[in-house]
Amino acid sequence: MSAVVETASSLADRIIALEESSTLGMTKKARELAAQGHKVISLSVGEPDFKTPKHICEAAKQAIDEGYHGYSPVAGYADLRKAIADKFKNENNINWKAENIVVSTGAKHSLANVIQVLVNPGDEVVILAPYWVSYSEMVKLAEGKSVVIDGSFENNFKVTPDQLEAAITERTRIVMFASPNNPTGSVYSEAELRALAAVIAKHENVFVLADEIYEYINFTPQGHFSIGSIPEIHDRVITVNGVAKGYAMTGWRIGYIGAAKWIADGVEKLQGQVTSGTGSISQRAALAAISGPKDAAKEMCEAYERRRNLVVGLLKEIPGFKVNMPEGAFYAFPDISEYFGKSDGTTVIKDSDDFCTWLLNEAYVATVAGSGFGAPKCIRISTAASDENLVEACRRIKEAVAKLN
Ligand SMILES: Cc1ncc(COP(=O)(O)O)c(C=O)c1O
């Protein structure tokens, strides 16, 4: 009997079809170069460089001492779900009760759950681009079809109601987007969201998946507005949020949804078979975060705004870089397509992937190509780093691109 040779091609088709996360890929390459002794500045990860506020850590320690060691209810502890429902009401003007809330293992998990629960094979999901790398892959896993519509640089990377109307078909199930946005930092204003909602209101089988994970990192004077607060489409909006970005709690892995009860029940059913309730200690920490003071979140937001100003100013000085003004999150997203077709004498830069790889090898600055975000002319630069590293990274980038002709 011949032995079966197991290789990567023996994996299930759905995994073979899945793209690797480009952000994690770049971070891995940067680590390898750093391990070889190079002074790499890594601006590829989407992670706050702050520590989780002390009172939240204390709540986690207390939870351990109080014996929160067992399984939690699948949808999360009742008091946490209630605190999230109150947060939706008080901060977002969205009317949900605890029964409308499901807590999951990060906003990423919440998004993937909702897509699994609502999308049938062949259903279309309209994704407003540039978009976060995982959206299209989550849709693929649910055997749905991504329909990507591009927000242009000129419109600060935001799509128009006409574009949305033109993209919706009889097969459209979900429209999904993040505001504030990763990778562009763009923020849809209340007026813009009302205009998009007016389109969605006309298509009664279409749901909105609103990713608000960067809610607290918003530099606009008007602040955050939630599309889920618009009464005409309230029941068709699933709002996703979490504690990762605003409270510097990426590793704690807590995300949540607010949704119509039948959708929340569907997510609970799925979660009940796949993960069960998420980590008990993290949930107690999330309760302290969500129901506690917001001072630390505000201070972090101010730091991100200051760094945004610093980095945008420095990037604008680089010849050939087209730079938008991010209004939230912690990324800059310059269009670097001016350099496509140019060479340093050895390497020809064909696209943003080539540009990022070349930049890492040439200047030891790790960024992420826009291709994975549905914006192939751009690169994403995380501003969640020290001022010193940001200044040095921009200096190195400027020096490196001067070699391209
Ligand atoms: C737009 C967007 N949504 C969701 C997430 C996932 O957040 P979490 O860490 O809570 O899973 C991220 C993380 O980078 C993100 O950028």
Coordinates of N, CA and C in Angstrom, one line a residue, residues 130-255:
P130 N -11.5 51.7 -0.1 CA -10.6 50.7 0.4 C -11.2 50.1 1.7
Y131 N -10.9 48.8 1.9 CA -11.6 48.0 3.0 C -10.5 47.2 3.7
W132 N -10.9 46.8 4.9 CA -9.9 46.0 5.7 C -9.7 44.7 5.1
V133 N -8.5 44.2 5.1 CA -8.1 43.0 4.3 C -9.0 41.8 4.5
S134 N -9.5 41.6 5.7 CA -10.2 40.3 6.0 C -11.6 40.3 5.4
Y135 N -12.2 41.4 5.1 CA -13.6 41.4 4.6 C -13.9 40.4 3.5
S136 N -13.1 40.6 2.4 CA -13.4 39.8 1.2 C -13.1 38.3 1.5
E137 N -12.2 38.0 2.4 CA -11.9 36.6 2.7 C -13.0 36.0 3.5
M138 N -13.6 36.8 4.4 CA -14.7 36.3 5.2 C -15.9 36.0 4.3
V139 N -16.1 36.8 3.3 CA -17.2 36.6 2.3 C -16.9 35.3 1.5
K140 N -15.7 35.1 1.2 CA -15.3 33.9 0.4 C -15.5 32.7 1.2
L141 N -15.2 32.7 2.5 CA -15.4 31.6 3.4 C -16.9 31.2 3.5
A142 N -17.8 32.2 3.3 CA -19.2 31.9 3.4 C -19.8 31.6 2.0
E143 N -18.9 31.5 1.0 CA -19.3 31.2 -0.4 C -20.1 32.3 -1.0
G144 N -19.9 33.5 -0.4 CA -20.6 34.7 -1.0 C -19.7 35.3 -2.1
K145 N -20.2 36.4 -2.7 CA -19.5 37.0 -3.8 C -19.3 38.5 -3.3
S146 N -18.0 38.9 -3.3 CA -17.7 40.3 -2.9 C -17.9 41.2 -4.1
V147 N -18.6 42.3 -3.9 CA -18.8 43.3 -5.0 C -18.2 44.6 -4.4
V148 N -17.0 44.9 -4.9 CA -16.2 46.0 -4.3 C -16.5 47.3 -5.1
I149 N -16.9 48.4 -4.3 CA -17.0 49.7 -5.0 C -15.9 50.6 -4.3
D150 N -15.3 51.4 -5.3 CA -14.1 52.2 -4.9 C -14.5 53.6 -4.4
G151 N -14.0 53.9 -3.3 CA -14.0 55.3 -2.9 C -12.8 56.0 -3.5
S152 N -13.0 57.1 -4.2 CA -11.8 57.7 -4.9 C -11.0 58.5 -4.0
F153 N -9.7 58.7 -4.4 CA -8.8 59.6 -3.6 C -9.5 61.0 -3.5
E154 N -10.0 61.4 -4.6 CA -10.6 62.8 -4.7 C -11.7 63.0 -3.7
N155 N -12.5 61.9 -3.4 CA -13.6 61.9 -2.5 C -13.2 61.4 -1.1
N156 N -11.9 61.7 -0.8 CA -11.3 61.2 0.5 C -11.6 59.7 0.7
F157 N -11.5 58.9 -0.4 CA -11.7 57.4 -0.3 C -13.1 57.0 0.1
K158 N -14.1 57.9 -0.1 CA -15.5 57.5 0.3 C -16.3 57.2 -1.0
V159 N -17.3 56.3 -0.9 CA -18.1 56.1 -2.0 C -19.4 57.0 -2.0
T160 N -20.0 57.2 -3.1 CA -21.2 58.0 -3.2 C -22.4 57.2 -3.2
P161 N -23.6 57.8 -2.9 CA -24.8 57.1 -2.9 C -25.1 56.5 -4.3
D162 N -24.7 57.2 -5.4 CA -25.0 56.7 -6.7 C -24.2 55.4 -7.0
Q163 N -22.9 55.4 -6.5 CA -22.1 54.2 -6.6 C -22.8 53.0 -5.9
L164 N -23.3 53.3 -4.7 CA -23.9 52.2 -3.9 C -25.2 51.7 -4.7
E165 N -26.0 52.7 -5.1 CA -27.2 52.3 -5.8 C -26.9 51.4 -7.0
A166 N -25.9 51.8 -7.8 CA -25.5 51.0 -9.0 C -25.0 49.6 -8.6
A167 N -24.5 49.4 -7.4 CA -23.9 48.1 -7.0 C -24.9 47.1 -6.5
I168 N -26.0 47.6 -6.0 CA -27.0 46.8 -5.4 C -27.8 46.0 -6.5
T169 N -27.9 44.7 -6.3 CA -28.7 43.8 -7.2 C -29.7 43.0 -6.4
E170 N -30.4 42.1 -7.1 CA -31.4 41.3 -6.4 C -30.7 40.3 -5.4
R171 N -29.4 40.0 -5.7 CA -28.6 39.1 -4.9 C -27.9 39.7 -3.7
T172 N -28.0 41.1 -3.6 CA -27.2 41.7 -2.5 C -27.9 41.4 -1.2
R173 N -27.0 41.0 -0.3 CA -27.5 40.6 1.1 C -27.0 41.6 2.1
I174 N -25.7 42.0 1.9 CA -25.1 42.9 2.9 C -24.3 44.0 2.2
V175 N -24.3 45.2 2.8 CA -23.4 46.3 2.5 C -22.5 46.4 3.7
M176 N -21.1 46.4 3.5 CA -20.3 46.5 4.7 C -19.2 47.5 4.5
F177 N -18.8 48.1 5.6 CA -17.8 49.2 5.6 C -17.4 49.5 7.0
A178 N -16.2 50.1 7.1 CA -15.7 50.6 8.4 C -15.6 52.1 8.4
S179 N -16.1 52.8 9.4 CA -15.9 54.2 9.6 C -15.8 54.5 11.1
P180 N -14.6 55.1 11.5 CA -13.4 55.4 10.8 C -12.8 54.2 10.1
N181 N -12.1 54.5 9.0 CA -11.7 53.4 8.1 C -10.3 52.9 8.3
N182 N -10.1 51.6 8.2 CA -8.8 51.0 8.0 C -8.8 50.5 6.6
P183 N -8.0 51.0 5.7 CA -6.7 51.6 5.9 C -6.6 53.1 5.7
T184 N -7.7 53.8 5.3 CA -7.6 55.2 4.9 C -7.7 56.3 6.0
G185 N -8.3 55.9 7.1 CA -8.6 56.9 8.2 C -9.8 57.7 7.8
S186 N -10.5 57.5 6.7 CA -11.6 58.3 6.4 C -12.8 58.1 7.3
V187 N -13.6 59.1 7.5 CA -14.7 59.0 8.4 C -15.9 59.5 7.6
Y188 N -17.0 58.6 7.5 CA -18.2 59.0 6.8 C -19.0 60.0 7.8
S189 N -19.3 61.1 7.3 CA -20.1 62.1 8.1 C -21.5 61.7 8.3
E190 N -22.2 62.3 9.2 CA -23.6 62.0 9.4 C -24.4 62.2 8.1
A191 N -24.1 63.3 7.4 CA -24.9 63.6 6.1 C -24.6 62.5 5.1
E192 N -23.3 62.1 5.0 CA -23.0 61.0 4.0 C -23.6 59.7 4.4
L193 N -23.7 59.4 5.7 CA -24.3 58.1 6.1 C -25.8 58.2 5.9
R194 N -26.4 59.3 6.1 CA -27.8 59.4 5.9 C -28.2 59.2 4.4
A195 N -27.3 59.7 3.5 CA -27.5 59.6 2.1 C -27.3 58.1 1.7
L196 N -26.3 57.4 2.2 CA -26.2 56.0 1.9 C -27.4 55.2 2.5
A197 N -27.8 55.6 3.7 CA -29.0 54.9 4.3 C -30.3 55.1 3.5
A198 N -30.4 56.2 2.8 CA -31.6 56.5 2.0 C -31.6 55.5 0.8
V199 N -30.4 55.1 0.3 CA -30.3 54.1 -0.8 C -30.7 52.8 -0.2
I200 N -30.2 52.4 0.9 CA -30.4 51.1 1.5 C -31.9 51.0 1.9
A201 N -32.5 52.0 2.4 CA -33.9 52.0 2.8 C -34.8 51.5 1.7
K202 N -34.4 51.8 0.4 CA -35.2 51.4 -0.7 C -35.1 49.9 -1.0
H203 N -34.1 49.2 -0.5 CA -33.9 47.8 -0.8 C -34.1 47.0 0.5
E204 N -35.3 46.5 0.7 CA -35.6 46.0 2.0 C -35.0 44.7 2.4
N205 N -34.3 44.0 1.4 CA -33.7 42.8 1.8 C -32.2 42.9 2.1
V206 N -31.7 44.2 2.0 CA -30.3 44.4 2.2 C -30.0 44.8 3.7
F207 N -28.9 44.2 4.2 CA -28.5 44.5 5.6 C -27.2 45.4 5.5
V208 N -26.9 46.1 6.6 CA -25.7 46.8 6.7 C -24.9 46.3 7.8
L209 N -23.6 46.0 7.5 CA -22.7 45.6 8.5 C -21.7 46.7 8.8
A210 N -21.9 47.4 9.9 CA -21.2 48.7 10.2 C -20.1 48.4 11.2
D211 N -18.9 48.5 10.7 CA -17.7 48.2 11.6 C -17.2 49.5 12.2
E212 N -17.5 49.6 13.5 CA -17.1 50.8 14.2 C -16.0 50.7 15.2
I213 N -15.1 49.7 14.9 CA -14.0 49.4 15.9 C -13.1 50.6 16.2
Y214 N -13.0 51.6 15.2 CA -12.2 52.8 15.5 C -13.0 53.9 16.0
E215 N -14.2 53.7 16.5 CA -15.1 54.8 16.9 C -14.4 55.8 17.8
Y216 N -13.6 55.4 18.7 CA -13.0 56.4 19.6 C -11.8 57.1 19.1
I217 N -11.3 56.7 17.9 CA -10.2 57.3 17.3 C -10.7 58.1 16.1
N218 N -11.3 59.3 16.5 CA -12.0 60.1 15.5 C -11.6 61.5 15.7
F219 N -11.0 62.2 14.7 CA -10.5 63.6 14.9 C -11.5 64.6 14.4
T220 N -12.6 64.3 13.9 CA -13.5 65.3 13.4 C -14.2 66.0 14.5
P221 N -14.5 67.3 14.3 CA -15.2 68.1 15.3 C -16.6 67.5 15.6
Q222 N -17.2 66.9 14.6 CA -18.6 66.4 14.8 C -18.6 65.1 15.6
G223 N -17.5 64.4 15.6 CA -17.4 63.1 16.3 C -18.1 62.0 15.5
H224 N -18.3 60.9 16.2 CA -18.7 59.6 15.5 C -20.3 59.7 15.3
F225 N -20.7 59.2 14.2 CA -22.1 59.0 13.9 C -22.3 57.5 13.5
S226 N -23.4 56.8 14.1 CA -23.6 55.4 13.7 C -24.8 55.3 12.8
I227 N -24.6 54.6 11.7 CA -25.7 54.5 10.7 C -26.8 53.7 11.3
G228 N -26.5 52.9 12.3 CA -27.6 52.1 13.0 C -28.6 52.9 13.7
S229 N -28.3 54.2 13.9 CA -29.2 55.1 14.7 C -30.3 55.6 13.8
I230 N -30.2 55.4 12.5 CA -31.2 55.9 11.5 C -32.5 55.0 11.5
P231 N -33.6 55.6 12.0 CA -34.7 54.7 12.3 C -35.2 53.9 11.1
E232 N -35.1 54.4 9.8 CA -35.6 53.7 8.7 C -35.0 52.4 8.4
I233 N -33.7 52.3 8.9 CA -33.0 51.0 8.6 C -32.5 50.4 9.9
H234 N -32.9 50.9 11.0 CA -32.4 50.4 12.3 C -32.3 48.9 12.4
D235 N -33.4 48.2 12.1 CA -33.4 46.8 12.3 C -32.6 46.0 11.3
R236 N -32.1 46.7 10.3 CA -31.3 46.0 9.3 C -29.8 46.3 9.4
V237 N -29.5 47.1 10.4 CA -28.1 47.4 10.6 C -27.5 46.5 11.8
I238 N -26.4 45.9 11.5 CA -25.7 45.1 12.5 C -24.4 46.0 12.8
T239 N -24.4 46.5 14.0 CA -23.2 47.3 14.4 C -22.2 46.5 15.1
V240 N -21.0 46.5 14.6 CA -19.9 45.7 15.2 C -18.9 46.7 15.9
N241 N -18.5 46.4 17.1 CA -17.5 47.2 17.8 C -16.7 46.3 18.7
G242 N -15.8 46.8 19.5 CA -15.0 46.0 20.4 C -14.2 47.0 21.2
V243 N -13.3 46.4 22.0 CA -12.4 47.2 22.9 C -11.0 47.3 22.4
A244 N -10.6 46.6 21.3 CA -9.2 46.5 20.8 C -8.6 47.8 20.6
K245 N -9.2 48.7 19.8 CA -8.4 49.9 19.3 C -8.6 51.0 20.3
G246 N -9.8 51.3 20.7 CA -10.1 52.5 21.6 C -9.4 52.4 23.0
Y247 N -9.4 51.1 23.5 CA -8.8 51.0 24.9 C -7.5 50.3 24.9
A248 N -6.9 50.1 23.7 CA -5.6 49.4 23.6 C -5.7 48.0 24.2
M249 N -6.6 47.2 23.7 CA -6.8 45.9 24.3 C -6.8 44.8 23.2
T250 N -5.9 45.0 22.2 CA -6.0 44.0 21.1 C -5.9 42.6 21.5
G251 N -5.0 42.3 22.5 CA -4.8 40.9 22.9 C -5.9 40.3 23.7
W252 N -6.8 41.1 24.2 CA -7.8 40.6 25.1 C -8.9 39.9 24.3
R253 N -9.0 40.2 23.0 CA -9.9 39.6 22.1 C -11.4 39.7 22.5
I254 N -11.9 40.9 22.6 CA -13.3 41.1 22.8 C -13.9 42.0 21.7
G255 N -14.9 41.4 21.0 CA -15.7 42.2 20.1 C -17.2 41.9 20.3

